mmCIF file of C-alpha atoms and ligand atoms in Angstrom:
data_model
loop_
_atom_site.group_PDB
_atom_site.id
_atom_site.type_symbol
_atom_site.label_atom_id
_atom_site.label_comp_id
_atom_site.label_asym_id
_atom_site.label_seq_id
_atom_site.Cartn_x
_atom_site.Cartn_y
_atom_site.Cartn_z
ATOM 1 C CA MET A 1 -51.037 13.365 39.447
ATOM 2 C CA ASP A 2 -53.367 10.629 37.358
ATOM 3 C CA ALA A 3 -52.396 7.593 35.718
ATOM 4 C CA THR A 4 -52.215 8.447 32.246
ATOM 5 C CA ALA A 5 -49.877 11.547 33.142
ATOM 6 C CA ALA A 6 -47.513 9.489 35.091
ATOM 7 C CA THR A 7 -47.607 6.782 31.801
ATOM 8 C CA THR A 8 -46.996 9.756 29.883
ATOM 9 C CA SER A 9 -44.059 11.033 31.562
ATOM 10 C CA SER A 10 -42.587 7.451 31.896
ATOM 11 C CA GLU A 11 -42.369 7.389 28.272
ATOM 12 C CA ALA A 12 -40.967 10.894 27.647
ATOM 13 C CA ARG A 13 -38.377 9.566 29.827
ATOM 14 C CA THR A 14 -37.330 6.398 28.143
ATOM 15 C CA ALA A 15 -37.649 8.136 24.527
ATOM 16 C CA ARG A 16 -35.040 10.373 26.117
ATOM 17 C CA ARG A 17 -32.653 7.604 27.344
ATOM 18 C CA ARG A 18 -33.376 6.268 23.997
ATOM 19 C CA ARG A 19 -32.184 9.417 21.992
ATOM 20 C CA ARG A 20 -29.344 10.012 24.175
ATOM 21 C CA PRO A 21 -26.291 9.301 22.776
ATOM 22 C CA ARG A 22 -24.434 5.913 24.167
ATOM 23 C CA PRO A 23 -20.704 6.641 24.838
ATOM 24 C CA ALA A 24 -20.194 2.664 25.579
ATOM 25 C CA LEU A 25 -21.795 1.962 21.655
ATOM 26 C CA SER A 26 -19.947 4.448 19.876
ATOM 27 C CA ALA A 27 -16.894 3.591 21.135
ATOM 28 C CA LEU A 28 -17.822 0.089 20.464
ATOM 29 C CA ALA A 29 -18.563 1.131 17.001
ATOM 30 C CA GLY A 30 -15.175 3.647 16.521
ATOM 31 C CA LEU A 31 -13.439 -0.056 17.492
ATOM 32 C CA LEU A 32 -14.997 -2.096 15.063
ATOM 33 C CA LEU A 33 -14.549 0.078 12.671
ATOM 34 C CA ILE A 34 -10.890 0.151 13.468
ATOM 35 C CA ALA A 35 -10.568 -3.718 13.625
ATOM 36 C CA GLY A 36 -12.412 -3.696 10.124
ATOM 37 C CA CYS A 37 -8.537 -1.866 8.990
ATOM 38 C CA ALA A 38 -7.043 -4.637 10.166
ATOM 39 C CA GLY A 39 -7.929 -8.842 8.466
ATOM 40 C CA ASP A 40 -6.291 -8.043 4.787
ATOM 41 C CA ALA A 41 -5.821 -4.235 5.012
ATOM 42 C CA PRO A 42 -1.982 -3.868 3.857
ATOM 43 C CA SER A 43 -1.271 -2.669 7.309
ATOM 44 C CA ALA A 44 2.561 -2.210 8.422
ATOM 45 C CA LEU A 45 1.900 -3.860 11.641
ATOM 46 C CA ASN A 46 0.840 -7.261 10.040
ATOM 47 C CA PRO A 47 4.654 -7.958 8.387
ATOM 48 C CA ALA A 48 4.451 -10.405 5.986
ATOM 49 C CA GLY A 49 8.271 -9.913 5.309
ATOM 50 C CA SER A 50 11.929 -9.387 7.153
ATOM 51 C CA GLY A 51 11.891 -5.720 5.969
ATOM 52 C CA ALA A 52 8.573 -4.983 7.662
ATOM 53 C CA SER A 53 9.203 -7.094 10.443
ATOM 54 C CA ARG A 54 11.667 -4.590 11.626
ATOM 55 C CA VAL A 55 9.848 -1.753 11.084
ATOM 56 C CA ALA A 56 6.663 -2.972 12.784
ATOM 57 C CA GLY A 57 9.254 -4.285 15.795
ATOM 58 C CA LEU A 58 10.196 -0.921 16.056
ATOM 59 C CA TRP A 59 6.915 0.840 16.231
ATOM 60 C CA TRP A 60 6.353 -2.149 18.983
ATOM 61 C CA LEU A 61 8.920 -0.908 21.060
ATOM 62 C CA LEU A 62 7.886 2.909 20.510
ATOM 63 C CA PHE A 63 4.710 2.258 21.296
ATOM 64 C CA TRP A 64 5.445 0.311 24.602
ATOM 65 C CA ILE A 65 7.767 2.951 25.886
ATOM 66 C CA SER A 66 4.760 5.722 25.096
ATOM 67 C CA VAL A 67 2.192 3.599 27.175
ATOM 68 C CA ALA A 68 4.760 3.485 29.773
ATOM 69 C CA VAL A 69 5.620 7.441 29.715
ATOM 70 C CA PHE A 70 2.022 7.853 29.870
ATOM 71 C CA VAL A 71 0.751 5.768 32.403
ATOM 72 C CA GLU A 72 3.907 7.332 34.513
ATOM 73 C CA VAL A 73 2.958 10.752 33.779
ATOM 74 C CA MET A 74 -1.276 10.044 34.539
ATOM 75 C CA ALA A 75 0.006 8.372 37.275
ATOM 76 C CA LEU A 76 2.539 11.187 39.062
ATOM 77 C CA LEU A 77 -0.368 13.977 38.091
ATOM 78 C CA THR A 78 -3.079 11.665 40.043
ATOM 79 C CA TRP A 79 -0.512 11.725 43.002
ATOM 80 C CA ALA A 80 0.169 15.218 42.978
ATOM 81 C CA LEU A 81 -3.707 15.961 42.443
ATOM 82 C CA VAL A 82 -4.880 13.479 45.334
ATOM 83 C CA PHE A 83 -2.255 14.893 47.759
ATOM 84 C CA ARG A 84 -1.788 18.058 47.500
ATOM 85 C CA ARG A 85 -1.811 20.110 50.486
ATOM 86 C CA GLY A 86 -2.210 23.969 50.799
ATOM 87 C CA ASN A 87 1.706 24.872 51.217
ATOM 88 C CA VAL A 88 3.558 21.844 51.692
ATOM 89 C CA ARG A 89 7.251 22.489 52.933
ATOM 90 C CA ILE A 90 9.851 20.901 50.245
ATOM 91 C CA ARG A 91 13.484 20.012 51.432
ATOM 92 C CA HIS A 92 15.973 21.795 49.494
ATOM 93 C CA GLY A 93 17.855 20.302 46.172
ATOM 94 C CA GLN A 94 14.635 17.185 46.694
ATOM 95 C CA PRO A 95 12.147 18.305 43.547
ATOM 96 C CA LEU A 96 15.812 19.358 41.511
ATOM 97 C CA ARG A 97 17.126 16.208 41.818
ATOM 98 C CA PHE A 98 13.818 14.448 41.087
ATOM 99 C CA VAL A 99 13.687 16.705 37.610
ATOM 100 C CA THR A 100 17.297 15.990 37.121
ATOM 101 C CA VAL A 101 16.643 12.003 37.290
ATOM 102 C CA ALA A 102 12.797 11.467 35.940
ATOM 103 C CA GLY A 103 12.420 14.964 33.613
ATOM 104 C CA ALA A 104 15.874 14.813 32.135
ATOM 105 C CA GLY A 105 17.966 11.941 32.604
ATOM 106 C CA LEU A 106 15.617 9.269 32.022
ATOM 107 C CA PRO A 107 14.374 10.514 28.762
ATOM 108 C CA PHE A 108 17.722 10.759 27.262
ATOM 109 C CA VAL A 109 18.992 7.394 28.356
ATOM 110 C CA ILE A 110 15.258 6.458 26.318
ATOM 111 C CA LEU A 111 15.720 8.403 23.560
ATOM 112 C CA VAL A 112 19.683 7.049 23.268
ATOM 113 C CA ALA A 113 18.593 3.855 23.298
ATOM 114 C CA VAL A 114 16.060 4.108 20.346
ATOM 115 C CA TYR A 115 18.240 6.212 17.979
ATOM 116 C CA GLY A 116 20.402 2.804 18.687
ATOM 117 C CA VAL A 117 17.596 0.552 17.630
ATOM 118 C CA GLY A 118 16.341 2.898 14.760
ATOM 119 C CA LEU A 119 20.177 2.780 13.520
ATOM 120 C CA ARG A 120 20.586 -1.008 13.850
ATOM 121 C CA ASP A 121 17.299 -1.463 11.672
ATOM 122 C CA LEU A 122 18.102 1.610 9.313
ATOM 123 C CA ALA A 123 21.477 -0.551 8.391
ATOM 124 C CA ALA A 124 19.351 -3.982 8.495
ATOM 125 C CA LEU A 125 17.195 -2.567 5.783
ATOM 126 C CA GLY A 126 19.783 -1.345 3.446
ATOM 127 C CA ASP A 127 21.336 -4.740 4.105
ATOM 128 C CA ALA A 128 20.939 -7.728 1.978
ATOM 129 C CA PRO A 129 19.747 -10.532 4.112
ATOM 130 C CA GLY A 130 21.759 -13.133 1.878
ATOM 131 C CA PRO A 131 22.207 -13.388 -1.535
ATOM 132 C CA GLU A 132 19.365 -11.921 -4.282
ATOM 133 C CA ALA A 133 17.455 -14.221 -5.859
ATOM 134 C CA LEU A 134 16.926 -11.831 -8.451
ATOM 135 C CA THR A 135 16.100 -8.270 -9.986
ATOM 136 C CA VAL A 136 13.806 -6.558 -10.742
ATOM 137 C CA GLU A 137 13.077 -3.145 -12.634
ATOM 138 C CA VAL A 138 10.716 -1.153 -11.892
ATOM 139 C CA THR A 139 10.089 2.201 -13.295
ATOM 140 C CA GLY A 140 7.157 4.872 -11.783
ATOM 141 C CA HIS A 141 5.365 6.086 -14.503
ATOM 142 C CA LYS A 142 1.892 9.138 -13.817
ATOM 143 C CA TRP A 143 0.745 6.933 -12.926
ATOM 144 C CA TRP A 144 1.739 3.900 -13.202
ATOM 145 C CA TRP A 145 4.131 0.830 -12.224
ATOM 146 C CA GLU A 146 6.432 -0.442 -15.271
ATOM 147 C CA VAL A 147 7.867 -4.035 -15.001
ATOM 148 C CA ARG A 148 11.196 -5.799 -16.143
ATOM 149 C CA TYR A 149 12.620 -9.034 -15.718
ATOM 150 C CA PRO A 150 16.511 -8.427 -16.926
ATOM 151 C CA GLY A 151 16.959 -11.094 -19.246
ATOM 152 C CA ALA A 152 12.698 -11.634 -20.270
ATOM 153 C CA SER A 153 11.523 -9.512 -23.420
ATOM 154 C CA GLY A 154 8.040 -8.704 -22.180
ATOM 155 C CA ALA A 155 6.991 -6.135 -19.080
ATOM 156 C CA THR A 156 4.079 -6.142 -16.755
ATOM 157 C CA ALA A 157 2.003 -3.433 -14.768
ATOM 158 C CA ASN A 158 0.927 -2.851 -11.956
ATOM 159 C CA GLU A 159 1.980 -5.966 -10.366
ATOM 160 C CA ILE A 160 5.559 -7.243 -9.402
ATOM 161 C CA HIS A 161 5.792 -11.382 -8.947
ATOM 162 C CA ILE A 162 8.282 -12.669 -6.881
ATOM 163 C CA PRO A 163 9.099 -16.264 -5.464
ATOM 164 C CA VAL A 164 8.517 -16.796 -1.890
ATOM 165 C CA GLY A 165 11.359 -17.311 0.748
ATOM 166 C CA GLU A 166 13.971 -15.709 -1.591
ATOM 167 C CA ARG A 167 15.478 -11.987 -1.564
ATOM 168 C CA VAL A 168 14.355 -9.930 -4.722
ATOM 169 C CA LYS A 169 16.272 -6.473 -5.438
ATOM 170 C CA VAL A 170 14.368 -3.881 -6.939
ATOM 171 C CA ARG A 171 15.520 -1.440 -8.874
ATOM 172 C CA LEU A 172 13.882 1.704 -9.153
ATOM 173 C CA ARG A 173 14.017 4.783 -11.421
ATOM 174 C CA THR A 174 10.918 7.282 -12.630
ATOM 175 C CA ASP A 175 9.473 8.431 -15.696
ATOM 176 C CA ASP A 176 9.042 12.013 -15.075
ATOM 177 C CA VAL A 177 8.257 13.127 -11.547
ATOM 178 C CA LEU A 178 8.760 11.850 -7.506
ATOM 179 C CA HIS A 179 7.304 8.598 -6.379
ATOM 180 C CA SER A 180 7.782 6.064 -3.898
ATOM 181 C CA PHE A 181 7.209 2.502 -4.094
ATOM 182 C CA TRP A 182 5.880 1.548 -0.603
ATOM 183 C CA VAL A 183 4.638 -2.215 0.236
ATOM 184 C CA PRO A 184 3.796 -2.280 3.912
ATOM 185 C CA GLN A 185 3.661 -5.716 4.962
ATOM 186 C CA LEU A 186 7.063 -6.153 3.229
ATOM 187 C CA MET A 187 9.217 -2.983 3.129
ATOM 188 C CA PRO A 188 9.279 0.712 3.866
ATOM 189 C CA LYS A 189 9.448 3.164 1.520
ATOM 190 C CA THR A 190 12.003 4.152 -1.424
ATOM 191 C CA ASP A 191 11.713 7.304 -3.015
ATOM 192 C CA LEU A 192 12.082 7.324 -7.073
ATOM 193 C CA ILE A 193 14.101 10.464 -7.812
ATOM 194 C CA ALA A 194 14.470 11.563 -11.884
ATOM 195 C CA GLY A 195 17.925 10.623 -12.580
ATOM 196 C CA GLU A 196 18.794 8.421 -10.322
ATOM 197 C CA THR A 197 18.769 4.650 -9.943
ATOM 198 C CA ARG A 198 17.450 3.751 -6.262
ATOM 199 C CA GLU A 199 17.562 -0.181 -4.656
ATOM 200 C CA THR A 200 15.573 -1.854 -2.116
ATOM 201 C CA TRP A 201 14.641 -5.358 -1.878
ATOM 202 C CA LEU A 202 11.651 -7.273 -1.274
ATOM 203 C CA ARG A 203 10.872 -10.600 0.647
ATOM 204 C CA ALA A 204 7.883 -12.573 1.287
ATOM 205 C CA GLU A 205 7.962 -15.084 3.892
ATOM 206 C CA ARG A 206 4.496 -16.166 2.794
ATOM 207 C CA ALA A 207 2.402 -16.964 -0.552
ATOM 208 C CA GLY A 208 0.020 -13.845 -1.165
ATOM 209 C CA SER A 209 -0.758 -10.934 -2.616
ATOM 210 C CA TYR A 210 0.357 -7.589 -0.902
ATOM 211 C CA ARG A 211 -0.974 -4.084 -1.929
ATOM 212 C CA GLY A 212 1.782 -1.812 -2.780
ATOM 213 C CA GLN A 213 1.121 2.405 -2.949
ATOM 214 C CA CYS A 214 2.990 5.392 -4.275
ATOM 215 C CA ALA A 215 3.704 7.367 -1.294
ATOM 216 C CA GLU A 216 4.735 10.532 -2.483
ATOM 217 C CA TYR A 217 2.310 12.484 -3.577
ATOM 218 C CA CYS A 218 2.588 13.222 -7.515
ATOM 219 C CA GLY A 219 -0.329 14.250 -9.375
ATOM 220 C CA THR A 220 -4.075 13.944 -10.089
ATOM 221 C CA GLN A 221 -4.198 10.803 -9.839
ATOM 222 C CA HIS A 222 -1.569 9.778 -6.990
ATOM 223 C CA ALA A 223 -4.397 7.635 -5.229
ATOM 224 C CA HIS A 224 -4.324 5.448 -8.431
ATOM 225 C CA MET A 225 -0.649 4.483 -8.646
ATOM 226 C CA ALA A 226 -1.298 1.376 -6.871
ATOM 227 C CA PHE A 227 0.564 -2.157 -7.434
ATOM 228 C CA MET A 228 0.270 -6.011 -6.334
ATOM 229 C CA VAL A 229 3.657 -7.980 -5.237
ATOM 230 C CA ILE A 230 2.381 -11.445 -5.914
ATOM 231 C CA ALA A 231 4.441 -14.070 -3.918
ATOM 232 C CA GLN A 232 4.213 -17.358 -4.924
ATOM 233 C CA PRO A 233 6.045 -20.316 -4.731
ATOM 234 C CA ARG A 234 9.310 -20.893 -6.918
ATOM 235 C CA ALA A 235 7.796 -23.184 -9.624
ATOM 236 C CA GLY A 236 4.501 -21.296 -10.147
ATOM 237 C CA PHE A 237 6.902 -18.376 -10.195
ATOM 238 C CA ASP A 238 9.206 -19.961 -12.622
ATOM 239 C CA ALA A 239 6.342 -20.513 -14.863
ATOM 240 C CA TRP A 240 4.848 -17.249 -15.197
ATOM 241 C CA LEU A 241 8.133 -15.732 -15.760
ATOM 242 C CA ALA A 242 8.828 -18.457 -18.573
ATOM 243 C CA ARG A 243 4.990 -16.604 -19.837
ATOM 244 C CA LEU A 244 6.748 -13.253 -19.799
ATOM 245 C CA ASN A 245 9.291 -14.405 -22.125
ATOM 246 C CA ALA A 246 6.811 -15.918 -24.729
ATOM 247 C CA PRO A 247 4.790 -14.281 -27.132
ATOM 248 C CA ALA A 248 1.172 -13.365 -25.672
ATOM 249 C CA ARG A 249 -1.502 -16.037 -26.227
ATOM 250 C CA GLN A 250 -2.659 -16.468 -29.602
ATOM 251 C CA PRO A 251 -6.603 -15.749 -30.576
ATOM 252 C CA THR A 252 -8.579 -18.729 -30.848
ATOM 253 C CA THR A 253 -12.701 -17.129 -31.270
ATOM 254 C CA GLU A 254 -13.678 -15.242 -34.400
ATOM 255 C CA ALA A 255 -14.550 -12.457 -31.339
ATOM 256 C CA GLU A 256 -10.825 -12.999 -30.421
ATOM 257 C CA HIS A 257 -9.206 -12.521 -33.837
ATOM 258 C CA ARG A 258 -11.526 -9.488 -34.974
ATOM 259 C CA GLY A 259 -10.134 -7.955 -31.511
ATOM 260 C CA GLN A 260 -6.702 -8.798 -32.418
ATOM 261 C CA GLN A 261 -7.204 -6.861 -35.598
ATOM 262 C CA ALA A 262 -9.078 -3.723 -34.606
ATOM 263 C CA PHE A 263 -5.804 -4.194 -31.303
ATOM 264 C CA VAL A 264 -3.176 -3.978 -33.994
ATOM 265 C CA GLN A 265 -4.134 -1.877 -37.016
ATOM 266 C CA GLY A 266 -6.358 0.720 -34.761
ATOM 267 C CA THR A 267 -4.811 3.287 -32.584
ATOM 268 C CA CYS A 268 -3.771 0.886 -29.814
ATOM 269 C CA ALA A 269 -0.592 -0.191 -31.135
ATOM 270 C CA ALA A 270 0.589 2.928 -31.212
ATOM 271 C CA CYS A 271 1.278 2.959 -27.773
ATOM 272 C CA HIS A 272 0.947 -0.802 -26.309
ATOM 273 C CA THR A 273 2.951 -4.015 -26.698
ATOM 274 C CA VAL A 274 1.403 -7.127 -27.196
ATOM 275 C CA ARG A 275 4.385 -9.903 -27.407
ATOM 276 C CA GLY A 276 4.101 -11.570 -31.139
ATOM 277 C CA THR A 277 2.186 -9.330 -32.945
ATOM 278 C CA ASP A 278 2.708 -5.488 -34.912
ATOM 279 C CA ALA A 279 1.503 -3.936 -31.952
ATOM 280 C CA GLN A 280 5.310 -2.801 -30.138
ATOM 281 C CA GLY A 281 4.202 0.452 -28.712
ATOM 282 C CA ARG A 282 6.210 1.502 -25.300
ATOM 283 C CA VAL A 283 4.127 4.545 -23.829
ATOM 284 C CA GLY A 284 2.145 2.859 -22.184
ATOM 285 C CA PRO A 285 2.104 -0.470 -20.246
ATOM 286 C CA ASP A 286 2.597 -4.013 -22.144
ATOM 287 C CA LEU A 287 -0.929 -5.713 -22.679
ATOM 288 C CA SER A 288 0.566 -9.077 -23.518
ATOM 289 C CA ASN A 289 -1.156 -10.648 -19.893
ATOM 290 C CA VAL A 290 -3.927 -7.625 -19.498
ATOM 291 C CA GLY A 291 -6.433 -10.048 -18.898
ATOM 292 C CA SER A 292 -4.596 -12.039 -15.922
ATOM 293 C CA ARG A 293 -3.923 -8.402 -13.926
ATOM 294 C CA TRP A 294 -5.814 -7.955 -10.360
ATOM 295 C CA SER A 295 -7.196 -4.025 -11.805
ATOM 296 C CA ILE A 296 -7.197 -1.834 -14.327
ATOM 297 C CA GLY A 297 -5.695 1.844 -14.245
ATOM 298 C CA ALA A 298 -3.337 0.919 -11.522
ATOM 299 C CA GLY A 299 -5.971 -0.015 -9.033
ATOM 300 C CA ALA A 300 -8.782 2.738 -10.370
ATOM 301 C CA VAL A 301 -11.240 -0.176 -11.217
ATOM 302 C CA PRO A 302 -11.399 -3.875 -11.264
ATOM 303 C CA ASN A 303 -10.214 -5.809 -13.958
ATOM 304 C CA ASP A 304 -13.745 -6.967 -15.752
ATOM 305 C CA ALA A 305 -15.239 -6.707 -19.182
ATOM 306 C CA GLY A 306 -17.477 -3.855 -18.103
ATOM 307 C CA HIS A 307 -14.557 -1.881 -16.756
ATOM 308 C CA LEU A 308 -12.453 -2.904 -19.512
ATOM 309 C CA GLY A 309 -14.749 -1.512 -21.862
ATOM 310 C CA GLY A 310 -15.516 1.478 -20.497
ATOM 311 C CA TRP A 311 -11.335 2.088 -19.719
ATOM 312 C CA ILE A 312 -10.972 1.120 -23.567
ATOM 313 C CA ALA A 313 -13.802 3.643 -24.826
ATOM 314 C CA ASN A 314 -12.747 7.232 -22.492
ATOM 315 C CA SER A 315 -10.542 5.958 -19.715
ATOM 316 C CA GLN A 316 -10.555 9.917 -18.700
ATOM 317 C CA THR A 317 -14.096 9.117 -17.137
ATOM 318 C CA VAL A 318 -11.986 6.446 -15.106
ATOM 319 C CA LYS A 319 -9.509 8.232 -14.125
ATOM 320 C CA PRO A 320 -9.271 11.740 -15.656
ATOM 321 C CA GLY A 321 -5.750 13.521 -16.326
ATOM 322 C CA ASN A 322 -4.338 9.750 -17.352
ATOM 323 C CA ALA A 323 -1.897 9.766 -20.540
ATOM 324 C CA MET A 324 -3.911 7.563 -22.848
ATOM 325 C CA PRO A 325 -6.639 9.867 -25.209
ATOM 326 C CA PRO A 326 -10.170 8.963 -25.701
ATOM 327 C CA GLN A 327 -10.491 6.302 -28.642
ATOM 328 C CA PRO A 328 -12.319 6.228 -31.750
ATOM 329 C CA VAL A 329 -13.424 2.833 -31.628
ATOM 330 C CA TYR A 330 -16.881 1.748 -33.423
ATOM 331 C CA ALA A 331 -19.389 0.549 -31.330
ATOM 332 C CA ALA A 332 -19.155 -3.090 -33.381
ATOM 333 C CA GLN A 333 -15.374 -2.933 -32.431
ATOM 334 C CA LEU A 334 -15.604 -2.737 -28.416
ATOM 335 C CA PRO A 335 -17.114 -6.137 -28.189
ATOM 336 C CA ASP A 336 -14.317 -8.023 -29.820
ATOM 337 C CA LEU A 337 -11.323 -5.770 -28.498
ATOM 338 C CA ILE A 338 -12.478 -6.433 -24.614
ATOM 339 C CA ALA A 339 -12.583 -10.375 -26.135
ATOM 340 C CA TYR A 340 -9.047 -10.330 -27.397
ATOM 341 C CA LEU A 341 -7.685 -8.547 -24.515
ATOM 342 C CA ARG A 342 -9.332 -10.449 -21.827
ATOM 343 C CA SER A 343 -7.879 -13.511 -23.415
ATOM 344 C CA LEU A 344 -4.384 -12.565 -23.225
ATOM 345 C CA GLU A 345 -3.476 -14.191 -20.064
HETATM 346 CU CU1 CUA B 401 3.440 8.501 -7.899
HETATM 347 CU CU2 CUA B 401 2.079 9.288 -6.461
#
C-alpha cells in the first residue's frame, strides 16, 4: 500500500467517525433541553406555595418508590440471568412464598400507604391553612379570564394579584364551556363547571409572577388561555387594589386625548369598559389598566405597541376565533388608540 492510499483510508475512517452519531453527546443535548424547561418554567416541581408543595412532595414520594422498585426488579432480573443453570431443582413451596411476599404483599403495603398519603394531601388541599385574607372572583370565558375583587368596582383580565404569604380564596365560574384553573407552582387544577361555583385557594410563599394556564381543552384557543398570578408584598398589593377601584388614568398628551375620543365614540366602547369614561361595555375585558398587563390576548402576544396595533386592527389574525371582530379603524386613528391604551396603567 502506498503512502497516499494509507492517508486516504485513514482520512475516510476519521470522516466516518465524525459522521457517526455520538450517543453520549445526544444524551447530553437531550439533558440540556430538559434542563431548559426548568428555571423560570412554571413547573409543579418548583413549588412556590403550600398547595403546590404538597403535590410536589407526593410526586417525589412516588418517584423514589418507582426508582426503588425499578432497581429491585432489575437486580432480580440480573441475578436470574447470571445465575441461571439448566434445570434448577426448586424446593416445594419456596417460589410461592417469594411471589406472595414480594409480588403481592409488598406492593399491597406500598399502594395502601401511598393511597393514605394521597388522601391526606387531598384533604389538606381542600382545607384552609389559616383564615383567608381576601376572595377573588374568576370567570372563565372563551378564551380569557375575568378577574374581580369583591368591593372593587373594576375588573382586570388574565392576571390575579395577591399579597405574599396570605391565603386567597378563588371563586371560579365559567361563562360558557368547561375550563380548568391551574397555577402549577401554587396549586393543582380546579375545573370550572357551567352552572356551578367552584372554590380553590392560592398562597404564594415568595413574591413573583407565576404563570397559570387553562388545563381543560375548551376550543381553538385553549392554548392561549393563560394568566399570571402576581404575588407582591401587602403594601404594593393594597396600592394596586386601590387603583382597581378608582377611575382609569386620564389622558395627558394630545394623542392620548384623541385616542380616548376614538375609543369612547367608536365600536370599542360597546364591548369594553374604561372606568371613568362612557365606555362601559361588559362583553370583553375591562381595559382600565390594559397598559400594565403582561400580555395581549391571554398570553397570545406580548403587550407592546406593535402587537396592540395589530390586535386592534384585526385580532383574528393574532388569535383566530376570539370574540372580537376586525375593527373598522381609520389608519390615522390607530396610533392615537395605541397611545391611549398604552397609557392606561
Ligand atoms: Cu379554557 Cu382551555
